[in-house]
JSON list of C-alpha atoms in Angstrom, two decimals:
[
{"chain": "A", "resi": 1, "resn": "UNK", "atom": "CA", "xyz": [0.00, 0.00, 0.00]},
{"chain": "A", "resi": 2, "resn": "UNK", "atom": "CA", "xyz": [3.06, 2.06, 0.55]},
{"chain": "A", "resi": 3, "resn": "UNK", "atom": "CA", "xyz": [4.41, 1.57, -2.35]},
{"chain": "A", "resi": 4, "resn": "UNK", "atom": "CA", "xyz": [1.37, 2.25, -4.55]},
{"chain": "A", "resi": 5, "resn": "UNK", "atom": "CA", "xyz": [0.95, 5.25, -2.79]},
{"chain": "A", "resi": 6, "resn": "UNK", "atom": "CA", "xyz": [4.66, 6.32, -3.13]},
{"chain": "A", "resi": 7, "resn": "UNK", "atom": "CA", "xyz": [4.65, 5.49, -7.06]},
{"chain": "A", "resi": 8, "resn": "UNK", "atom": "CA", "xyz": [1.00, 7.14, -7.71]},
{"chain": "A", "resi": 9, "resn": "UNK", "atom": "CA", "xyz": [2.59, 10.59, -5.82]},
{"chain": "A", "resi": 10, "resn": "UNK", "atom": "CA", "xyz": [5.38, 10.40, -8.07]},
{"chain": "A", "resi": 11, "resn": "UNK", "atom": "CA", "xyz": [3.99, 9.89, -11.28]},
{"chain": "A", "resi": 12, "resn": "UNK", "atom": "CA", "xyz": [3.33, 12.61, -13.46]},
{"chain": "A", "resi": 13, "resn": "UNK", "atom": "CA", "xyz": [-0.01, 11.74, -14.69]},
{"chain": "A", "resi": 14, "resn": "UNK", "atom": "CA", "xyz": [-1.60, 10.09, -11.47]},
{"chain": "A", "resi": 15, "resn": "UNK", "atom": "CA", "xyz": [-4.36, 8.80, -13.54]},
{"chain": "A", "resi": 16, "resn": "UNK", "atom": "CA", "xyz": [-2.74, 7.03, -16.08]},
{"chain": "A", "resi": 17, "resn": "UNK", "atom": "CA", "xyz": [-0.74, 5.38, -13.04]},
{"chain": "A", "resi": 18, "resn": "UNK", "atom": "CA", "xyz": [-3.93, 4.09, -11.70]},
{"chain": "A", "resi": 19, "resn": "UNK", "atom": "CA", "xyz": [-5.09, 2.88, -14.34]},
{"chain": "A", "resi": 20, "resn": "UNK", "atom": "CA", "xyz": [-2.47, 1.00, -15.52]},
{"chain": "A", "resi": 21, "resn": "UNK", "atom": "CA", "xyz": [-2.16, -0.74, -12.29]},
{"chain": "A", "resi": 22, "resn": "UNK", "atom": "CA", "xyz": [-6.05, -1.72, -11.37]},
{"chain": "A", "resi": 23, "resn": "UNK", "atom": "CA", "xyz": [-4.37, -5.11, -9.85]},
{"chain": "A", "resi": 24, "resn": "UNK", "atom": "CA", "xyz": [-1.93, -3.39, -7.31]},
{"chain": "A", "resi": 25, "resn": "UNK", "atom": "CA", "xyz": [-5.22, -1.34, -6.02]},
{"chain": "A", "resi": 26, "resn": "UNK", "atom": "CA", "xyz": [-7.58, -4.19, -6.03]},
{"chain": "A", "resi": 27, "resn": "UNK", "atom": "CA", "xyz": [-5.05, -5.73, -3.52]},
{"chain": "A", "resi": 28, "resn": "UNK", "atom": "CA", "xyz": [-4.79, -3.21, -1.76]},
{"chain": "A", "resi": 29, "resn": "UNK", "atom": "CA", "xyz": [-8.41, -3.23, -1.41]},
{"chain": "A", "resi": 30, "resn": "UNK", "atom": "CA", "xyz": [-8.34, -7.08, -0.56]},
{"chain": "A", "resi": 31, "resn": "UNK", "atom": "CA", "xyz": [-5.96, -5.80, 2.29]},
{"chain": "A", "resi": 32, "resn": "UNK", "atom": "CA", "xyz": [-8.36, -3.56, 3.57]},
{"chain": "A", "resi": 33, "resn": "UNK", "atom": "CA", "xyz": [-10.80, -6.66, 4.27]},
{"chain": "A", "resi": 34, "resn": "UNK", "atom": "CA", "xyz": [-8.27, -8.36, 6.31]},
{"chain": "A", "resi": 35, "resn": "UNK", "atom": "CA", "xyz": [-7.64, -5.94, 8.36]},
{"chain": "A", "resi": 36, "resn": "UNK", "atom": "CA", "xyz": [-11.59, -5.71, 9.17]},
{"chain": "A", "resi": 37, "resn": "UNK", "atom": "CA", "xyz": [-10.96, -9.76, 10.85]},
{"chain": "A", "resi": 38, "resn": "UNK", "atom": "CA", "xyz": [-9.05, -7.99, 13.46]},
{"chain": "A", "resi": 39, "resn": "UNK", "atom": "CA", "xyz": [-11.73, -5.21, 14.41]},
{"chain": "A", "resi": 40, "resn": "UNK", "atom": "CA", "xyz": [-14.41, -8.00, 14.80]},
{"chain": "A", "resi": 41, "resn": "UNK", "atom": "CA", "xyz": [-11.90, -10.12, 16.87]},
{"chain": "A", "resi": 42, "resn": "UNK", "atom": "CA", "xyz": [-11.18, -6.90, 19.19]},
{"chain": "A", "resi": 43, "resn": "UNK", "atom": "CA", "xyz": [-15.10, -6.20, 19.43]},
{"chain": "A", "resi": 44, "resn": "UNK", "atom": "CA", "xyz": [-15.61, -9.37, 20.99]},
{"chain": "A", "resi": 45, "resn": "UNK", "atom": "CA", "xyz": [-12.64, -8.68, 23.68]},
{"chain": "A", "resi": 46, "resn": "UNK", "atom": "CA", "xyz": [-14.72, -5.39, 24.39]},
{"chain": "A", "resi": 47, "resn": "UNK", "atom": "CA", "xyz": [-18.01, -7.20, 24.26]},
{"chain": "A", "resi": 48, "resn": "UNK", "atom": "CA", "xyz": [-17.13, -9.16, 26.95]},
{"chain": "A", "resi": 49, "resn": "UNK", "atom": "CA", "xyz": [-16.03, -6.50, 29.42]},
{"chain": "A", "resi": 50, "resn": "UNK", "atom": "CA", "xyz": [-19.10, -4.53, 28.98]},
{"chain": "A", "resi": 51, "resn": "UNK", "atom": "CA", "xyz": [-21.85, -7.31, 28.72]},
{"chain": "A", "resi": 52, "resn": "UNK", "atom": "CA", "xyz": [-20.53, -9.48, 32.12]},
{"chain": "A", "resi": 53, "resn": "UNK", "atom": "CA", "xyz": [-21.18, -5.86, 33.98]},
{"chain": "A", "resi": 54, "resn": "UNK", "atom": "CA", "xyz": [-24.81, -5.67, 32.37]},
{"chain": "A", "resi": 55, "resn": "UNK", "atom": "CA", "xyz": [-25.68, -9.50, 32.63]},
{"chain": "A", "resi": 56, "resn": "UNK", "atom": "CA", "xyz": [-24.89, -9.06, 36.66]},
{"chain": "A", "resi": 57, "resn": "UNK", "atom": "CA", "xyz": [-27.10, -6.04, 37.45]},
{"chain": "A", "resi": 58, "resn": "UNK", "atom": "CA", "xyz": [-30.00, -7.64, 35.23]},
{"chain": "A", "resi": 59, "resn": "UNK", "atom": "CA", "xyz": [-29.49, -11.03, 37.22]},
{"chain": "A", "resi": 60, "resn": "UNK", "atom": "CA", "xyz": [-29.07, -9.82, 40.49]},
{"chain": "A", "resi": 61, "resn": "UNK", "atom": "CA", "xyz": [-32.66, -7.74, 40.11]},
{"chain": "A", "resi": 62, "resn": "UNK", "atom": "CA", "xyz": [-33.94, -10.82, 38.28]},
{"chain": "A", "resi": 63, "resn": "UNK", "atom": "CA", "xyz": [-34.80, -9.32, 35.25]},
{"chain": "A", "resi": 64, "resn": "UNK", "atom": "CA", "xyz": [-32.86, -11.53, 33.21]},
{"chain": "A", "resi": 65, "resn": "UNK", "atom": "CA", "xyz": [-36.07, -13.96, 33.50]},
{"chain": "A", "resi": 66, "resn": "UNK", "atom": "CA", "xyz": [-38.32, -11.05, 32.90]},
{"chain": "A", "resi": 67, "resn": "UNK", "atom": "CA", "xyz": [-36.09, -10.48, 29.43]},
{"chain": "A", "resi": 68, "resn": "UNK", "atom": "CA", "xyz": [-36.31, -13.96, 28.37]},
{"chain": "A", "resi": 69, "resn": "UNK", "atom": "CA", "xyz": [-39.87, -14.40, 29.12]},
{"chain": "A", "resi": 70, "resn": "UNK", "atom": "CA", "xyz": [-40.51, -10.66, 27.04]},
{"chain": "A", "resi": 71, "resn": "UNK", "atom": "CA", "xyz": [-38.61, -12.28, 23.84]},
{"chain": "A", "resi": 72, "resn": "UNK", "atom": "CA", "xyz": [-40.19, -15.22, 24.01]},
{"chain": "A", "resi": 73, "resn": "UNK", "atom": "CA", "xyz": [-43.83, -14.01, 24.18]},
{"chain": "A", "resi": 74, "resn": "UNK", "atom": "CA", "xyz": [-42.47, -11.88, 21.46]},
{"chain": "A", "resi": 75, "resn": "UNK", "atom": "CA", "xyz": [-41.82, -14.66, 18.99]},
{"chain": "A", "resi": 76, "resn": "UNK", "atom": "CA", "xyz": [-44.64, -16.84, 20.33]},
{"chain": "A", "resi": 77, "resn": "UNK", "atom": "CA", "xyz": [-47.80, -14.73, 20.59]},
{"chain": "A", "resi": 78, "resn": "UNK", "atom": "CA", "xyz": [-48.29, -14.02, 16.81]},
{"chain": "A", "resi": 79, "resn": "UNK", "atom": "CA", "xyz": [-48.20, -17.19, 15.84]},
{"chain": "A", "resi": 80, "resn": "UNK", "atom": "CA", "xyz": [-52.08, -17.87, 16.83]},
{"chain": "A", "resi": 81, "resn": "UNK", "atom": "CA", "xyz": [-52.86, -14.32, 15.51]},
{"chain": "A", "resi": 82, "resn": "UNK", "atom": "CA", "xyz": [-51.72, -15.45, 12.12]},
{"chain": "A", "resi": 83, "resn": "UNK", "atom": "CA", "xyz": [-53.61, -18.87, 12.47]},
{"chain": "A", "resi": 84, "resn": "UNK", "atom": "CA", "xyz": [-56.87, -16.72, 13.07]},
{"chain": "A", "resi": 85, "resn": "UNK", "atom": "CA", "xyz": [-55.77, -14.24, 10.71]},
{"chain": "A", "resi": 86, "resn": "UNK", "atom": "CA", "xyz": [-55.63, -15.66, 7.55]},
{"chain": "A", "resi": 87, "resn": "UNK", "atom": "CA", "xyz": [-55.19, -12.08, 5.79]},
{"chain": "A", "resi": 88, "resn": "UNK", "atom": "CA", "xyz": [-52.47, -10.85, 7.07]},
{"chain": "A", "resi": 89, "resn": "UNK", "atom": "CA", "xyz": [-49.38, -10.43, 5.06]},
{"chain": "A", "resi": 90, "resn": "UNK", "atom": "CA", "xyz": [-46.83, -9.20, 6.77]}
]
């Protein structure tokens, strides 16, 4: 990436540099997408120091039950309204 960068500055027509050398940016690019492996690696590391907090409070107060009970109704009660509700379509 460097050395695209360094031989793109240097050229006299920058355009004609890029151009001719679509492969060198395309790798560059493919580069780039590596480099995104190690951002979702390091949001797990904070994930885990901010959700163990979180996941304490909720279960000393109990309200980690009242949460899973919440998103379960939440997938469960439609499901005879749609039975009854034949015209519904979405």
């Amino acid at each position: 990436m460097i050395d695209y960068t360094v031989r793109s500055n240097h050229s006299k027509q920058k355009w004609t540099y890029i151009k001719s050398h679509p492969f060198e940016l395309i790798a560059i690019f493919q580069a780039a997408r590596f480099v995104r492996v190690f951002r979702i690696i390091r949001l797990f590391g904070v994930r885990t120091r901010y959700t163990i907090p979180i996941y304490e409070v909720l279960r000393t107060n109990g309200l980690d039950k009242l949460l899973i009970v919440t998103t379960i109704l939440l997938f469960l009660v439609p499901i005879p309204v749609i039975m009854v509700e034949l015209d519904i379509n979405t």
